[in-house]
């Protein structure tokens, strides 16, 4: 099994298929999907709370990977709700960010584009 | 430009390249990346606050797409921080969820696997 | 024990005293306090995920109360970090909101003040 | 105006009165209140993103105080929704925490009570 070239769409398709097989669409109201996203972000945060740089690096990578995946799953549900092409959205956002943060102005700066 | 088969890895590579060109790695401490993820989730939430089902559907799709992309960008930064293969993490999480939520027990249920 | 007239300051004082007795200040870096707040908000959200209006009302009130208290505890830690008088902040915010949302314009509207 | 002894209940009463005068109860469905709490937590986070310890201390205190107040406002709305006495909840939570984290075991430790 080569994971190297897995497309975003294929991953999202697997997630939606998993859901539909369980007939969970009925529960997937948008505001619940948003709450779910916040919950998963909180669970990711919790892995690192109070930890210093060294302790952060010894947190179980599998747990971290699982939480990141959970966040992606909710991203997928929300994209699907609005029929948004997430891959396209990401590419367009990178283009927009490139205009907001041109290399010559943004290089090495932690300022927001409104303050550059 | 075909977006159909864009791989997750390629999208993530573009994001990291964008960052490195601006020399922002120095600011990307893990706890800031986590805060960033929470901030973007909050901005996504804000698009839908107080809105009923009908109003939700008339929210600007481009704004929604942008916020989803922002969340993906932070997911990518965090994955990269730990050298986690996000695509692999997603596939493994789907497999784990399939064991936690077998179709015959989870079909049409909104219960947590611990309560099934 | 009368709880009726417990002042905000007294409650906050108890929280800070509890912390200091355990010598936890050393861990209470601001970004951890922010992460903690997000975590607790996520835990509160989780109590209600996927639930409809009727199910929401049968969620264990003690669990809800505990999560609300946890959020208040982190609010207190963050206030204390910056030496902010939370009670005063609340009163000033109500005054500001009264200007942003005058009754005659905001009555019965779910719009942001920028759109009123 | 003495703010020293303002009770939690009085502050909460002012918040609810403000809302009722604007007839906003109709929008205050629980899941929106939860989303609102997440949004405000995100806005608080945003004040400190990418900032180092020194930059954190020069963030505008009034902005920080406003965000803390906004979080308290949503805490109040959620408490009111369930008719929860927040002051009592806080006192009870401190008592529970005292049992979970006895001083002799928890002193100077950043561990969760389950690991003490």
PDB file of N, CA and C in Angstrom, chain A residues 2-40:
ATOM      1  N   UNK A   2       0.808   2.003  -1.072  1.00  0.00           N
ATOM      2  CA  UNK A   2       1.580   3.239  -1.137  1.00  0.00           C
ATOM      3  C   UNK A   2       0.719   4.409  -0.689  1.00  0.00           C
ATOM      4  N   UNK A   3       1.154   5.107   0.342  1.00  0.00           N
ATOM      5  CA  UNK A   3       0.381   6.259   0.802  1.00  0.00           C
ATOM      6  C   UNK A   3       0.917   7.557   0.208  1.00  0.00           C
ATOM      7  N   UNK A   4       2.025   7.460  -0.436  1.00  0.00           N
ATOM      8  CA  UNK A   4       2.719   8.649  -0.940  1.00  0.00           C
ATOM      9  C   UNK A   4       1.823   9.586  -1.737  1.00  0.00           C
ATOM     10  N   UNK A   5       1.029   9.006  -2.627  1.00  0.00           N
ATOM     11  CA  UNK A   5       0.305   9.865  -3.556  1.00  0.00           C
ATOM     12  C   UNK A   5      -1.198   9.897  -3.334  1.00  0.00           C
ATOM     13  N   UNK A   6      -1.602   9.529  -2.141  1.00  0.00           N
ATOM     14  CA  UNK A   6      -3.025   9.551  -1.815  1.00  0.00           C
ATOM     15  C   UNK A   6      -3.567  10.964  -2.027  1.00  0.00           C
ATOM     16  N   UNK A   7      -4.637  11.071  -2.775  1.00  0.00           N
ATOM     17  CA  UNK A   7      -5.178  12.406  -3.002  1.00  0.00           C
ATOM     18  C   UNK A   7      -6.057  12.833  -1.839  1.00  0.00           C
ATOM     19  N   UNK A   8      -6.157  14.148  -1.659  1.00  0.00           N
ATOM     20  CA  UNK A   8      -7.038  14.691  -0.628  1.00  0.00           C
ATOM     21  C   UNK A   8      -8.455  14.181  -0.849  1.00  0.00           C
ATOM     22  N   UNK A   9      -8.866  14.205  -2.093  1.00  0.00           N
ATOM     23  CA  UNK A   9     -10.233  13.766  -2.419  1.00  0.00           C
ATOM     24  C   UNK A   9     -10.482  12.309  -2.022  1.00  0.00           C
ATOM     25  N   UNK A  10      -9.515  11.453  -2.258  1.00  0.00           N
ATOM     26  CA  UNK A  10      -9.694  10.035  -1.909  1.00  0.00           C
ATOM     27  C   UNK A  10      -9.830   9.863  -0.392  1.00  0.00           C
ATOM     28  N   UNK A  11      -9.001  10.595   0.347  1.00  0.00           N
ATOM     29  CA  UNK A  11      -9.090  10.521   1.804  1.00  0.00           C
ATOM     30  C   UNK A  11     -10.462  11.003   2.276  1.00  0.00           C
ATOM     31  N   UNK A  12     -10.898  12.089   1.695  1.00  0.00           N
ATOM     32  CA  UNK A  12     -12.205  12.625   2.098  1.00  0.00           C
ATOM     33  C   UNK A  12     -13.332  11.681   1.698  1.00  0.00           C
ATOM     34  N   UNK A  13     -13.153  11.049   0.551  1.00  0.00           N
ATOM     35  CA  UNK A  13     -14.168  10.101   0.105  1.00  0.00           C
ATOM     36  C   UNK A  13     -14.292   8.934   1.101  1.00  0.00           C
ATOM     37  N   UNK A  14     -13.162   8.444   1.579  1.00  0.00           N
ATOM     38  CA  UNK A  14     -13.200   7.349   2.561  1.00  0.00           C
ATOM     39  C   UNK A  14     -13.945   7.759   3.830  1.00  0.00           C
ATOM     40  N   UNK A  15     -13.712   8.996   4.238  1.00  0.00           N
ATOM     41  CA  UNK A  15     -14.347   9.494   5.470  1.00  0.00           C
ATOM     42  C   UNK A  15     -15.866   9.587   5.291  1.00  0.00           C
ATOM     43  N   UNK A  16     -16.281  10.131   4.165  1.00  0.00           N
ATOM     44  CA  UNK A  16     -17.719  10.289   3.927  1.00  0.00           C
ATOM     45  C   UNK A  16     -18.393   8.920   3.764  1.00  0.00           C
ATOM     46  N   UNK A  17     -17.699   8.017   3.095  1.00  0.00           N
ATOM     47  CA  UNK A  17     -18.237   6.667   2.917  1.00  0.00           C
ATOM     48  C   UNK A  17     -18.429   5.984   4.285  1.00  0.00           C
ATOM     49  N   UNK A  18     -17.417   6.116   5.120  1.00  0.00           N
ATOM     50  CA  UNK A  18     -17.488   5.563   6.483  1.00  0.00           C
ATOM     51  C   UNK A  18     -18.740   6.081   7.201  1.00  0.00           C
ATOM     52  N   UNK A  19     -18.955   7.375   7.087  1.00  0.00           N
ATOM     53  CA  UNK A  19     -20.108   7.980   7.744  1.00  0.00           C
ATOM     54  C   UNK A  19     -21.431   7.479   7.156  1.00  0.00           C
ATOM     55  N   UNK A  20     -21.480   7.457   5.856  1.00  0.00           N
ATOM     56  CA  UNK A  20     -22.752   7.092   5.221  1.00  0.00           C
ATOM     57  C   UNK A  20     -23.132   5.639   5.498  1.00  0.00           C
ATOM     58  N   UNK A  21     -22.120   4.780   5.577  1.00  0.00           N
ATOM     59  CA  UNK A  21     -22.395   3.381   5.912  1.00  0.00           C
ATOM     60  C   UNK A  21     -23.066   3.241   7.279  1.00  0.00           C
ATOM     61  N   UNK A  22     -22.810   4.225   8.144  1.00  0.00           N
ATOM     62  CA  UNK A  22     -23.390   4.192   9.497  1.00  0.00           C
ATOM     63  C   UNK A  22     -24.634   5.062   9.624  1.00  0.00           C
ATOM     64  N   UNK A  23     -25.005   5.689   8.538  1.00  0.00           N
ATOM     65  CA  UNK A  23     -26.221   6.518   8.530  1.00  0.00           C
ATOM     66  C   UNK A  23     -26.163   7.626   9.587  1.00  0.00           C
ATOM     67  N   UNK A  24     -25.016   8.252   9.653  1.00  0.00           N
ATOM     68  CA  UNK A  24     -24.819   9.304  10.640  1.00  0.00           C
ATOM     69  C   UNK A  24     -25.141  10.709  10.104  1.00  0.00           C
ATOM     70  N   UNK A  25     -25.438  10.788   8.821  1.00  0.00           N
ATOM     71  CA  UNK A  25     -25.707  12.125   8.254  1.00  0.00           C
ATOM     72  C   UNK A  25     -26.780  12.867   9.049  1.00  0.00           C
ATOM     73  N   UNK A  26     -27.772  12.095   9.527  1.00  0.00           N
ATOM     74  CA  UNK A  26     -28.886  12.705  10.253  1.00  0.00           C
ATOM     75  C   UNK A  26     -28.448  13.521  11.472  1.00  0.00           C
ATOM     76  N   UNK A  27     -27.281  13.167  12.050  1.00  0.00           N
ATOM     77  CA  UNK A  27     -26.799  13.896  13.231  1.00  0.00           C
ATOM     78  C   UNK A  27     -25.883  15.051  12.845  1.00  0.00           C
ATOM     79  N   UNK A  28     -25.454  15.058  11.594  1.00  0.00           N
ATOM     80  CA  UNK A  28     -24.401  15.997  11.193  1.00  0.00           C
ATOM     81  C   UNK A  28     -24.942  17.358  10.806  1.00  0.00           C
ATOM     82  N   UNK A  29     -25.625  17.960  11.751  1.00  0.00           N
ATOM     83  CA  UNK A  29     -26.040  19.358  11.563  1.00  0.00           C
ATOM     84  C   UNK A  29     -24.795  20.239  11.672  1.00  0.00           C
ATOM     85  N   UNK A  30     -24.826  21.340  10.947  1.00  0.00           N
ATOM     86  CA  UNK A  30     -23.605  22.130  10.864  1.00  0.00           C
ATOM     87  C   UNK A  30     -23.062  22.535  12.233  1.00  0.00           C
ATOM     88  N   UNK A  31     -23.940  22.988  13.114  1.00  0.00           N
ATOM     89  CA  UNK A  31     -23.410  23.490  14.394  1.00  0.00           C
ATOM     90  C   UNK A  31     -22.785  22.367  15.231  1.00  0.00           C
ATOM     91  N   UNK A  32     -23.276  21.155  15.054  1.00  0.00           N
ATOM     92  CA  UNK A  32     -22.615  20.032  15.720  1.00  0.00           C
ATOM     93  C   UNK A  32     -21.247  19.754  15.107  1.00  0.00           C
ATOM     94  N   UNK A  33     -21.152  19.903  13.814  1.00  0.00           N
ATOM     95  CA  UNK A  33     -19.847  19.699  13.180  1.00  0.00           C
ATOM     96  C   UNK A  33     -18.843  20.739  13.676  1.00  0.00           C
ATOM     97  N   UNK A  34     -19.314  21.962  13.860  1.00  0.00           N
ATOM     98  CA  UNK A  34     -18.437  23.018  14.383  1.00  0.00           C
ATOM     99  C   UNK A  34     -18.040  22.704  15.828  1.00  0.00           C
ATOM    100  N   UNK A  35     -19.005  22.283  16.628  1.00  0.00           N
ATOM    101  CA  UNK A  35     -18.674  21.902  18.005  1.00  0.00           C
ATOM    102  C   UNK A  35     -17.669  20.748  18.002  1.00  0.00           C
ATOM    103  N   UNK A  36     -17.887  19.794  17.115  1.00  0.00           N
ATOM    104  CA  UNK A  36     -16.984  18.650  17.027  1.00  0.00           C
ATOM    105  C   UNK A  36     -15.556  19.080  16.723  1.00  0.00           C
ATOM    106  N   UNK A  37     -15.433  20.022  15.824  1.00  0.00           N
ATOM    107  CA  UNK A  37     -14.113  20.549  15.475  1.00  0.00           C
ATOM    108  C   UNK A  37     -13.442  21.176  16.700  1.00  0.00           C
ATOM    109  N   UNK A  38     -14.199  21.970  17.438  1.00  0.00           N
ATOM    110  CA  UNK A  38     -13.651  22.591  18.658  1.00  0.00           C
ATOM    111  C   UNK A  38     -13.249  21.532  19.687  1.00  0.00           C
ATOM    112  N   UNK A  39     -14.068  20.515  19.810  1.00  0.00           N
ATOM    113  CA  UNK A  39     -13.776  19.442  20.769  1.00  0.00           C
ATOM    114  C   UNK A  39     -12.454  18.762  20.416  1.00  0.00           C
ATOM    115  N   UNK A  40     -12.306  18.437  19.148  1.00  0.00           N
ATOM    116  CA  UNK A  40     -11.077  17.747  18.725  1.00  0.00           C
ATOM    117  C   UNK A  40      -9.854  18.652  18.874  1.00  0.00           C
TER     118      UNK A  40
END
